[in-house]
Short mmCIF file of C-alpha atoms in Angstrom, two decimals:
data_model
loop_
_atom_site.label_atom_id
_atom_site.label_comp_id
_atom_site.label_asym_id
_atom_site.label_seq_id
_atom_site.Cartn_x
_atom_site.Cartn_y
_atom_site.Cartn_z
CA MET A 21 -20.96 -50.69 45.23
CA LYS A 22 -23.63 -48.09 44.53
CA MET A 23 -21.96 -45.69 46.97
CA LYS A 24 -18.58 -46.26 45.27
CA LYS A 25 -20.03 -45.50 41.83
CA THR A 26 -21.69 -42.36 43.18
CA PHE A 27 -18.39 -41.24 44.70
CA ILE A 28 -16.56 -41.80 41.39
CA ALA A 29 -19.22 -39.87 39.48
CA ILE A 30 -19.03 -36.92 41.89
CA THR A 31 -15.23 -36.98 41.75
CA ALA A 32 -15.30 -36.96 37.95
CA LEU A 33 -17.78 -34.07 37.92
CA LEU A 34 -15.67 -32.16 40.42
CA GLY A 35 -12.58 -32.75 38.27
CA ILE A 36 -14.37 -31.31 35.22
CA THR A 37 -15.48 -28.29 37.24
CA LEU A 38 -11.97 -27.65 38.59
CA THR A 39 -10.44 -28.05 35.14
CA SER A 40 -12.92 -25.55 33.72
CA CYS A 41 -12.22 -23.02 36.49
CA SER A 42 -8.48 -23.49 36.12
CA SER A 43 -8.69 -22.85 32.39
CA ASP A 44 -10.75 -19.70 32.91
CA ASN A 45 -8.12 -18.35 35.29
CA ASN A 46 -5.15 -18.95 33.02
CA GLY A 47 -5.76 -16.87 29.91
CA PRO A 48 -7.19 -17.70 26.49
CA GLN A 49 -8.81 -21.06 25.81
CA THR A 50 -7.18 -23.55 23.47
CA SER A 51 -10.45 -24.66 21.93
CA PRO A 52 -10.42 -25.57 18.22
CA PHE A 53 -10.97 -22.77 15.72
CA GLU A 54 -13.90 -23.34 13.38
CA LEU A 55 -12.83 -22.44 9.86
CA LYS A 56 -15.75 -21.23 7.72
CA VAL A 57 -15.29 -20.19 4.11
CA ASN A 58 -18.14 -17.65 4.18
CA ASP A 59 -17.56 -16.46 7.75
CA LEU A 60 -13.83 -16.02 8.34
CA GLN A 61 -13.36 -14.41 11.75
CA GLY A 62 -12.54 -15.13 15.38
CA ASP A 63 -9.54 -16.16 17.44
CA ILE A 64 -7.08 -18.87 16.46
CA THR A 65 -5.93 -19.84 19.92
CA LYS A 66 -2.73 -21.26 21.38
CA GLY A 67 -1.77 -24.69 20.11
CA ASN A 68 -3.85 -24.47 16.94
CA THR A 69 -2.48 -24.42 13.39
CA ILE A 70 -4.99 -23.39 10.73
CA THR A 71 -4.27 -23.84 7.03
CA LEU A 72 -6.54 -22.18 4.49
CA ASP A 73 -7.60 -23.92 1.28
CA ALA A 74 -6.35 -22.22 -1.87
CA THR A 75 -9.29 -23.57 -3.89
CA GLN A 76 -11.72 -21.52 -1.78
CA THR A 77 -12.47 -17.79 -1.71
CA TYR A 78 -12.90 -16.74 1.92
CA THR A 79 -15.13 -13.95 3.15
CA LEU A 80 -13.67 -11.98 6.06
CA THR A 81 -16.67 -11.05 8.23
CA GLY A 82 -14.89 -9.71 11.33
CA GLY A 83 -11.51 -9.58 13.02
CA LEU A 84 -9.38 -12.68 12.47
CA VAL A 85 -6.74 -12.83 15.21
CA VAL A 86 -3.88 -15.31 15.44
CA ARG A 87 -3.27 -15.54 19.18
CA SER A 88 0.03 -16.21 20.93
CA GLY A 89 1.20 -19.78 20.32
CA ALA A 90 -1.03 -20.26 17.25
CA THR A 91 -0.19 -20.43 13.53
CA LEU A 92 -2.04 -19.37 10.39
CA ILE A 93 -0.85 -20.75 7.05
CA ILE A 94 -2.13 -19.17 3.82
CA PRO A 95 -1.12 -21.20 0.75
CA ALA A 96 -0.22 -19.82 -2.68
CA GLY A 97 -3.23 -18.73 -4.70
CA THR A 98 -5.56 -18.15 -1.73
CA THR A 99 -8.05 -15.26 -1.94
CA ILE A 100 -9.65 -13.51 1.03
CA LYS A 101 -12.34 -10.89 0.39
CA SER A 102 -13.77 -8.56 3.00
CA SER A 103 -17.49 -8.61 3.69
CA ALA A 104 -19.45 -6.23 1.47
CA THR A 105 -21.86 -5.35 4.29
CA ALA A 106 -19.96 -5.46 7.62
CA ASP A 107 -18.56 -2.32 9.26
CA ALA A 108 -15.23 -1.63 7.54
CA THR A 109 -13.38 -1.03 10.82
CA SER A 110 -14.33 -4.51 12.08
CA LEU A 111 -12.59 -6.26 9.19
CA TYR A 112 -8.90 -7.01 9.72
CA ILE A 113 -6.35 -9.80 10.14
CA ALA A 114 -3.99 -9.58 13.12
CA VAL A 115 -1.10 -11.58 14.52
CA GLU A 116 -0.20 -11.38 18.22
CA ARG A 117 3.29 -11.50 19.70
CA ASP A 118 4.57 -15.10 19.75
CA ALA A 119 2.08 -16.13 17.07
CA THR A 120 3.01 -17.05 13.49
CA ILE A 121 1.62 -16.24 10.07
CA ASN A 122 3.03 -17.82 6.92
CA ILE A 123 1.76 -16.26 3.70
CA ASN A 124 3.18 -18.61 1.08
CA GLY A 125 2.39 -16.88 -2.20
CA THR A 126 4.44 -17.22 -5.38
CA ALA A 127 4.87 -14.98 -8.41
CA ALA A 128 2.52 -17.23 -10.37
CA LYS A 129 0.06 -17.64 -7.49
CA PRO A 130 0.15 -14.73 -5.07
CA VAL A 131 -2.07 -14.57 -2.00
CA THR A 132 -4.78 -11.93 -2.42
CA MET A 133 -6.52 -9.93 0.32
CA THR A 134 -9.06 -7.51 -1.11
CA SER A 135 -12.46 -5.86 -0.90
CA GLY A 136 -15.59 -7.90 -1.45
CA LYS A 137 -17.61 -4.94 -2.68
CA ALA A 138 -18.88 -4.79 -6.24
CA ASN A 139 -17.17 -1.43 -6.71
CA PRO A 140 -14.11 -1.58 -4.42
CA ALA A 141 -12.49 1.56 -3.07
CA GLN A 142 -9.86 2.60 -0.54
CA SER A 143 -10.86 2.00 3.11
CA ASP A 144 -13.29 -0.85 2.36
CA TRP A 145 -11.64 -2.87 5.16
CA GLY A 146 -8.82 -2.66 7.69
CA GLY A 147 -5.67 -4.51 6.68
CA LEU A 148 -3.00 -6.80 8.08
CA ILE A 149 -1.45 -6.17 11.52
CA ILE A 150 1.60 -8.05 12.80
CA CYS A 151 3.00 -7.67 16.32
CA GLY A 152 6.36 -8.90 17.55
CA ASN A 153 8.92 -8.77 20.35
CA GLY A 154 11.31 -6.33 18.69
CA LYS A 155 12.70 -3.23 20.37
CA VAL A 156 10.50 -0.14 20.24
CA ASN A 157 11.48 3.23 21.67
CA THR A 158 7.95 3.85 22.98
CA GLY A 159 8.26 0.98 25.50
CA ASP A 160 8.23 -2.81 25.67
CA ASN A 161 4.47 -3.19 25.91
CA GLY A 162 2.82 -0.82 23.49
CA THR A 163 -0.73 -1.27 22.22
CA SER A 164 -1.30 -1.32 18.47
CA GLU A 165 -3.16 1.70 17.12
CA VAL A 166 -5.84 -0.64 15.77
CA GLY A 167 -6.58 -4.15 16.96
CA GLY A 168 -5.56 -3.37 20.56
CA LEU A 169 -2.68 -5.89 20.58
CA SER A 170 0.46 -5.68 22.73
CA TYR A 171 3.83 -5.37 20.98
CA GLY A 172 7.48 -4.67 21.64
CA GLY A 173 10.22 -6.29 23.69
CA ASN A 174 13.97 -6.92 23.56
CA ASP A 175 14.35 -9.39 20.69
CA ASN A 176 15.07 -7.68 17.38
CA ALA A 177 15.74 -11.12 15.85
CA ASP A 178 12.22 -12.28 16.69
CA SER A 179 10.20 -14.10 14.01
CA SER A 180 6.50 -13.70 13.33
CA GLY A 181 6.69 -16.00 10.30
CA SER A 182 6.83 -14.94 6.65
CA ILE A 183 5.02 -12.94 3.98
CA ASN A 184 5.81 -13.78 0.38
CA TYR A 185 3.94 -12.53 -2.69
CA LEU A 186 0.95 -10.81 -1.13
CA LYS A 187 -1.52 -8.54 -2.91
CA ILE A 188 -3.38 -6.45 -0.32
CA MET A 189 -5.89 -3.94 -1.67
CA TYR A 190 -8.54 -1.37 -0.64
CA THR A 191 -7.44 -1.24 3.00
CA GLY A 192 -7.21 1.63 5.47
CA SER A 193 -10.63 1.93 7.09
CA LYS A 194 -10.81 4.68 9.72
CA PHE A 195 -12.14 5.05 13.26
CA SER A 196 -11.06 8.70 13.23
CA SER A 197 -8.50 10.99 11.61
CA THR A 198 -5.86 9.72 14.07
CA LYS A 199 -6.90 6.07 14.33
CA GLU A 200 -6.86 4.19 11.05
CA TYR A 201 -5.55 0.99 9.51
CA ASN A 202 -2.67 0.75 7.05
CA GLY A 203 -2.24 -1.80 4.29
CA VAL A 204 0.27 -3.74 6.42
CA SER A 205 1.34 -2.57 9.90
CA PHE A 206 4.48 -3.97 11.53
CA PHE A 207 4.55 -3.37 15.29
CA GLY A 208 7.88 -4.36 16.86
CA VAL A 209 8.43 -7.05 14.23
CA GLY A 210 11.87 -8.68 14.30
CA SER A 211 14.41 -9.47 11.59
CA GLY A 212 13.60 -13.18 11.76
CA THR A 213 10.34 -12.39 9.96
CA VAL A 214 10.69 -12.79 6.18
CA VAL A 215 8.91 -10.05 4.21
CA SER A 216 9.26 -10.12 0.44
CA ASN A 217 7.09 -9.07 -2.50
CA ILE A 218 4.12 -7.14 -1.16
CA TYR A 219 1.83 -5.20 -3.49
CA THR A 220 -0.48 -2.63 -1.90
CA LEU A 221 -3.19 -0.82 -3.86
CA GLU A 222 -5.60 1.94 -2.78
CA SER A 223 -4.75 2.12 0.92
CA GLY A 224 -6.85 4.70 2.73
CA ASP A 225 -3.91 5.43 5.04
CA ASP A 226 -0.26 4.36 4.74
CA ALA A 227 0.64 1.48 2.45
CA VAL A 228 3.10 0.00 4.96
CA GLU A 229 4.25 1.27 8.34
CA PHE A 230 6.97 0.06 10.72
CA PHE A 231 6.74 0.83 14.43
CA GLY A 232 10.15 -0.10 15.84
CA GLY A 233 11.53 -3.60 15.39
CA ALA A 234 14.11 -4.65 12.84
CA VAL A 235 12.29 -6.43 10.02
CA ASN A 236 13.98 -6.07 6.60
CA PRO A 237 11.41 -5.92 3.76
CA THR A 238 12.33 -6.43 0.12
CA ASN A 239 10.45 -5.87 -3.14
CA LEU A 240 7.53 -3.64 -2.19
CA ILE A 241 5.15 -2.12 -4.75
CA LEU A 242 3.09 0.63 -3.12
CA ILE A 243 0.43 2.07 -5.41
CA ASN A 244 -2.06 4.86 -4.63
CA SER A 245 -1.83 5.52 -0.89
CA TYR A 246 -3.99 8.21 0.68
CA ASP A 247 -1.60 9.16 3.46
CA ASP A 248 2.10 8.19 3.33
CA SER A 249 3.39 5.36 1.17
CA PHE A 250 6.32 4.04 3.21
CA ASP A 251 6.33 5.04 6.88
CA PHE A 252 8.61 4.16 9.80
CA ALA A 253 8.99 5.37 13.38
CA ASP A 254 9.70 4.47 17.00
CA GLY A 255 13.22 3.12 16.60
CA TRP A 256 12.90 0.97 13.47
CA GLN A 257 16.31 -0.61 12.76
CA GLY A 258 15.57 -2.17 9.39
CA THR A 259 16.83 -2.20 5.82
CA ALA A 260 14.27 -1.87 3.02
CA THR A 261 15.43 -2.90 -0.45
CA ASN A 262 13.65 -2.40 -3.79
CA VAL A 263 10.63 -0.20 -3.12
CA TYR A 264 8.51 1.22 -5.95
CA ILE A 265 6.10 4.00 -4.94
CA ASN A 266 3.50 5.52 -7.27
CA GLY A 267 0.47 7.58 -6.22
CA VAL A 268 1.58 9.78 -3.30
CA THR A 269 -0.91 11.81 -1.25
CA LYS A 270 1.26 12.90 1.71
CA GLY A 271 4.90 11.78 1.84
CA GLY A 272 6.51 9.24 -0.45
CA VAL A 273 8.53 8.23 2.61
CA GLU A 274 7.82 9.43 6.13
CA GLY A 275 10.44 8.67 8.76
CA SER A 276 10.65 9.72 12.40
CA ASN A 277 12.25 8.78 15.68
CA ASN A 278 9.50 9.29 18.25
CA GLU A 279 6.44 11.54 18.25
CA LYS A 280 6.41 12.40 21.96
CA ASN A 281 10.16 12.34 22.64
CA PRO A 282 11.81 13.10 19.29
CA SER A 283 15.45 13.29 20.38
CA GLY A 284 15.54 11.37 23.66
CA ALA A 285 13.84 8.08 22.80
CA THR A 286 16.15 5.10 22.25
CA PRO A 287 16.96 3.04 20.36
CA MET A 288 17.05 5.79 17.77
CA THR A 289 15.51 5.03 14.40
CA ASN A 290 18.22 3.74 12.07
CA ALA A 291 16.75 3.14 8.62
CA LYS A 292 18.62 2.00 5.53
CA LEU A 293 16.62 2.56 2.33
CA ILE A 294 18.08 1.02 -0.80
CA ASN A 295 16.75 1.24 -4.38
CA PHE A 296 13.69 3.48 -4.01
CA SER A 297 11.55 5.01 -6.76
CA ILE A 298 9.07 7.75 -5.84
CA ILE A 299 6.52 8.93 -8.42
CA LYS A 300 3.66 11.26 -7.52
CA GLY A 301 1.10 9.69 -9.85
CA GLY A 302 -1.94 11.30 -11.46
CA ALA A 303 -3.46 14.73 -10.87
CA THR A 304 -5.48 13.55 -7.85
CA PHE A 305 -2.26 12.95 -5.92
CA THR A 306 -0.57 15.97 -4.35
CA ALA A 307 2.51 14.68 -2.45
CA ASP A 308 1.99 17.63 -0.13
CA GLU A 309 4.54 16.27 2.38
CA LYS A 310 7.18 15.93 -0.35
CA SER A 311 9.26 12.97 -1.45
CA ILE A 312 10.66 12.54 2.06
CA ASN A 313 9.01 13.78 5.25
CA PHE A 314 11.82 13.92 7.82
CA LYS A 315 9.69 14.04 10.93
CA GLU A 316 9.84 14.13 14.75
CA GLY A 317 13.48 13.60 15.57
CA GLY A 318 14.19 12.00 12.23
CA GLY A 319 16.79 9.58 13.54
CA LYS A 320 19.34 8.10 11.16
CA GLN A 321 18.14 7.72 7.59
CA ALA A 322 20.46 6.55 4.80
CA TYR A 323 19.15 6.38 1.22
CA THR A 324 21.13 4.67 -1.53
CA ASN A 325 20.09 4.74 -5.20
CA LEU A 326 17.05 7.04 -4.98
CA TYR A 327 14.95 7.99 -7.99
CA VAL A 328 12.43 10.83 -7.69
CA GLY A 329 10.13 11.52 -10.63
CA ASN A 330 9.58 14.72 -12.55
CA ASP A 331 6.11 15.19 -11.09
CA MET A 332 7.11 15.52 -7.41
CA PRO A 333 7.19 18.90 -5.57
CA VAL A 334 10.13 21.28 -6.05
CA ALA A 335 11.31 20.76 -2.46
CA LEU A 336 12.78 17.31 -1.98
CA CYS A 337 11.97 17.12 1.75
CA LYS A 338 9.62 18.36 4.39
CA LEU A 339 11.75 18.93 7.48
CA ALA A 340 10.75 18.91 11.13
CA ASN A 341 12.30 21.72 13.17
CA ASP A 342 12.47 19.99 16.56
CA ALA A 343 15.86 19.75 18.27
CA GLY A 344 16.28 16.06 17.45
CA ALA A 345 15.62 16.47 13.74
CA LEU A 346 17.89 19.49 13.52
CA ALA A 347 20.64 17.63 15.38
CA SER A 348 20.40 14.64 13.03
CA ILE A 349 20.67 16.88 9.99
CA ALA A 350 23.62 18.79 11.50
CA ALA A 351 25.38 15.52 12.35
CA GLY A 352 25.04 14.32 8.76
CA THR A 353 23.07 11.18 9.66
CA PHE A 354 20.38 11.97 7.06
CA THR A 355 22.10 10.98 3.80
CA ILE A 356 21.34 10.25 0.15
CA THR A 357 24.01 8.49 -1.92
CA ASN A 358 23.56 8.13 -5.70
CA TYR A 359 20.35 9.70 -6.94
CA THR A 360 18.34 10.93 -9.90
CA PHE A 361 15.92 13.80 -9.21
CA GLY A 362 13.36 15.35 -11.51
CA THR A 363 14.60 18.60 -13.05
CA GLN A 364 11.89 20.58 -11.25
CA ILE A 365 13.40 19.78 -7.84
CA THR A 366 15.45 22.82 -6.84
CA ASP A 367 15.33 22.71 -3.03
CA PHE A 368 17.61 19.99 -1.64
CA SER A 369 17.60 21.14 1.98
CA GLY A 370 18.07 18.52 4.67
CA PRO A 371 20.02 15.46 3.58
CA LYS A 372 23.73 15.20 2.94
CA LEU A 373 24.00 14.38 -0.79
CA SER A 374 26.86 12.40 -2.31
CA GLY A 375 27.73 10.07 -5.17
CA THR A 376 26.36 10.14 -8.70
CA THR A 377 23.63 12.62 -9.64
CA THR A 378 22.38 10.84 -12.76
CA GLY A 379 21.76 7.25 -13.73
CA ALA A 380 20.30 6.06 -10.44
CA LEU A 381 17.26 3.95 -11.34
CA GLY A 382 15.80 3.48 -7.91
CA ALA A 383 13.74 0.31 -7.71
CA GLY A 384 15.14 -0.80 -11.05
CA ALA A 385 13.64 1.20 -13.90
CA GLY A 386 13.18 4.74 -12.64
CA ALA A 387 9.54 5.80 -13.06
CA VAL A 388 8.59 2.55 -14.78
CA LEU A 389 7.43 -0.52 -12.90
CA PRO A 390 10.55 -2.72 -12.49
CA THR A 391 10.64 -6.17 -14.04
CA TRP A 392 10.81 -7.87 -10.62
CA ALA A 393 7.30 -6.50 -10.05
CA ASP A 394 5.79 -8.01 -13.21
CA TRP A 395 3.90 -10.51 -11.05
CA THR A 396 1.53 -7.69 -10.01
CA LYS A 397 0.22 -7.07 -13.53
#
């Protein structure tokens, strides 16, 4: 009997050891994620669903990564503040391919992600990164500029979840001049992802940027961005509707096909931009890459109902001179239909213009914040 018990004990121990080794050899663990209000960071692993508590104010102390097969739910009214003392580049929220984030804000109770510093400023923390399985003309397995996550694939209908009524402020921390966070970065994100009502403020880099994929954002309010405000590249196939831009450092909109292969990379960028307002902002903003920066191959870009304020530069566009960009312009695939431009704009080179030349109100009220954005006040 004693020998039998000893055998069973050894067998059980061996089973535990084998299970442990097997788990180590098969990717990320599925151990529970420990949610801490004052120490929000770490990996939410496969099989776990984490729901934040809207009655708490969370402190982001490091990278919070939603791993493949996991879900993060952020209820209406939740606030997340970045650590006031941690290295700004270590503070970000990221979502892997095949993971899900649901930001469930409302107009009355938006979700807020912001700086925890007493005197907040642009670049206090990273931002939000979402990776999907959408098509990207840089390859199926790219690595995100920040966060080091894989993205891209062959499913432009892929869903990474939803973002509704999000305020995201003081983002854009920098590793270097070429490696920096945006307010929200969409890497190969598919059209199954719902993106509606995002307010960005004081982003140290771009407010929002789309790297391929086919997500279709609506109702974006992009205020005071210290690079470009609305940026897309690498074969983005989306439609953006109702975008209000104020406070432009580089380009109001920057759109390209592919940096390294401007004319040959496919799928070619095919962007539809509907109801846009672009206002330079105060004297500290220069808009030195114009209202539209048609860059690196350009791709297909179709603007409908575009309002450009009186304070923007006299040239409407900054134009790349590579073969791909020149071919797109010659083919008439860079278009603006129905527009109102400030009277100081006298150089309209680049796009094919058509439709009405007055009365276009862009995002809804010309230079004034549209009523659909009243929730940001």
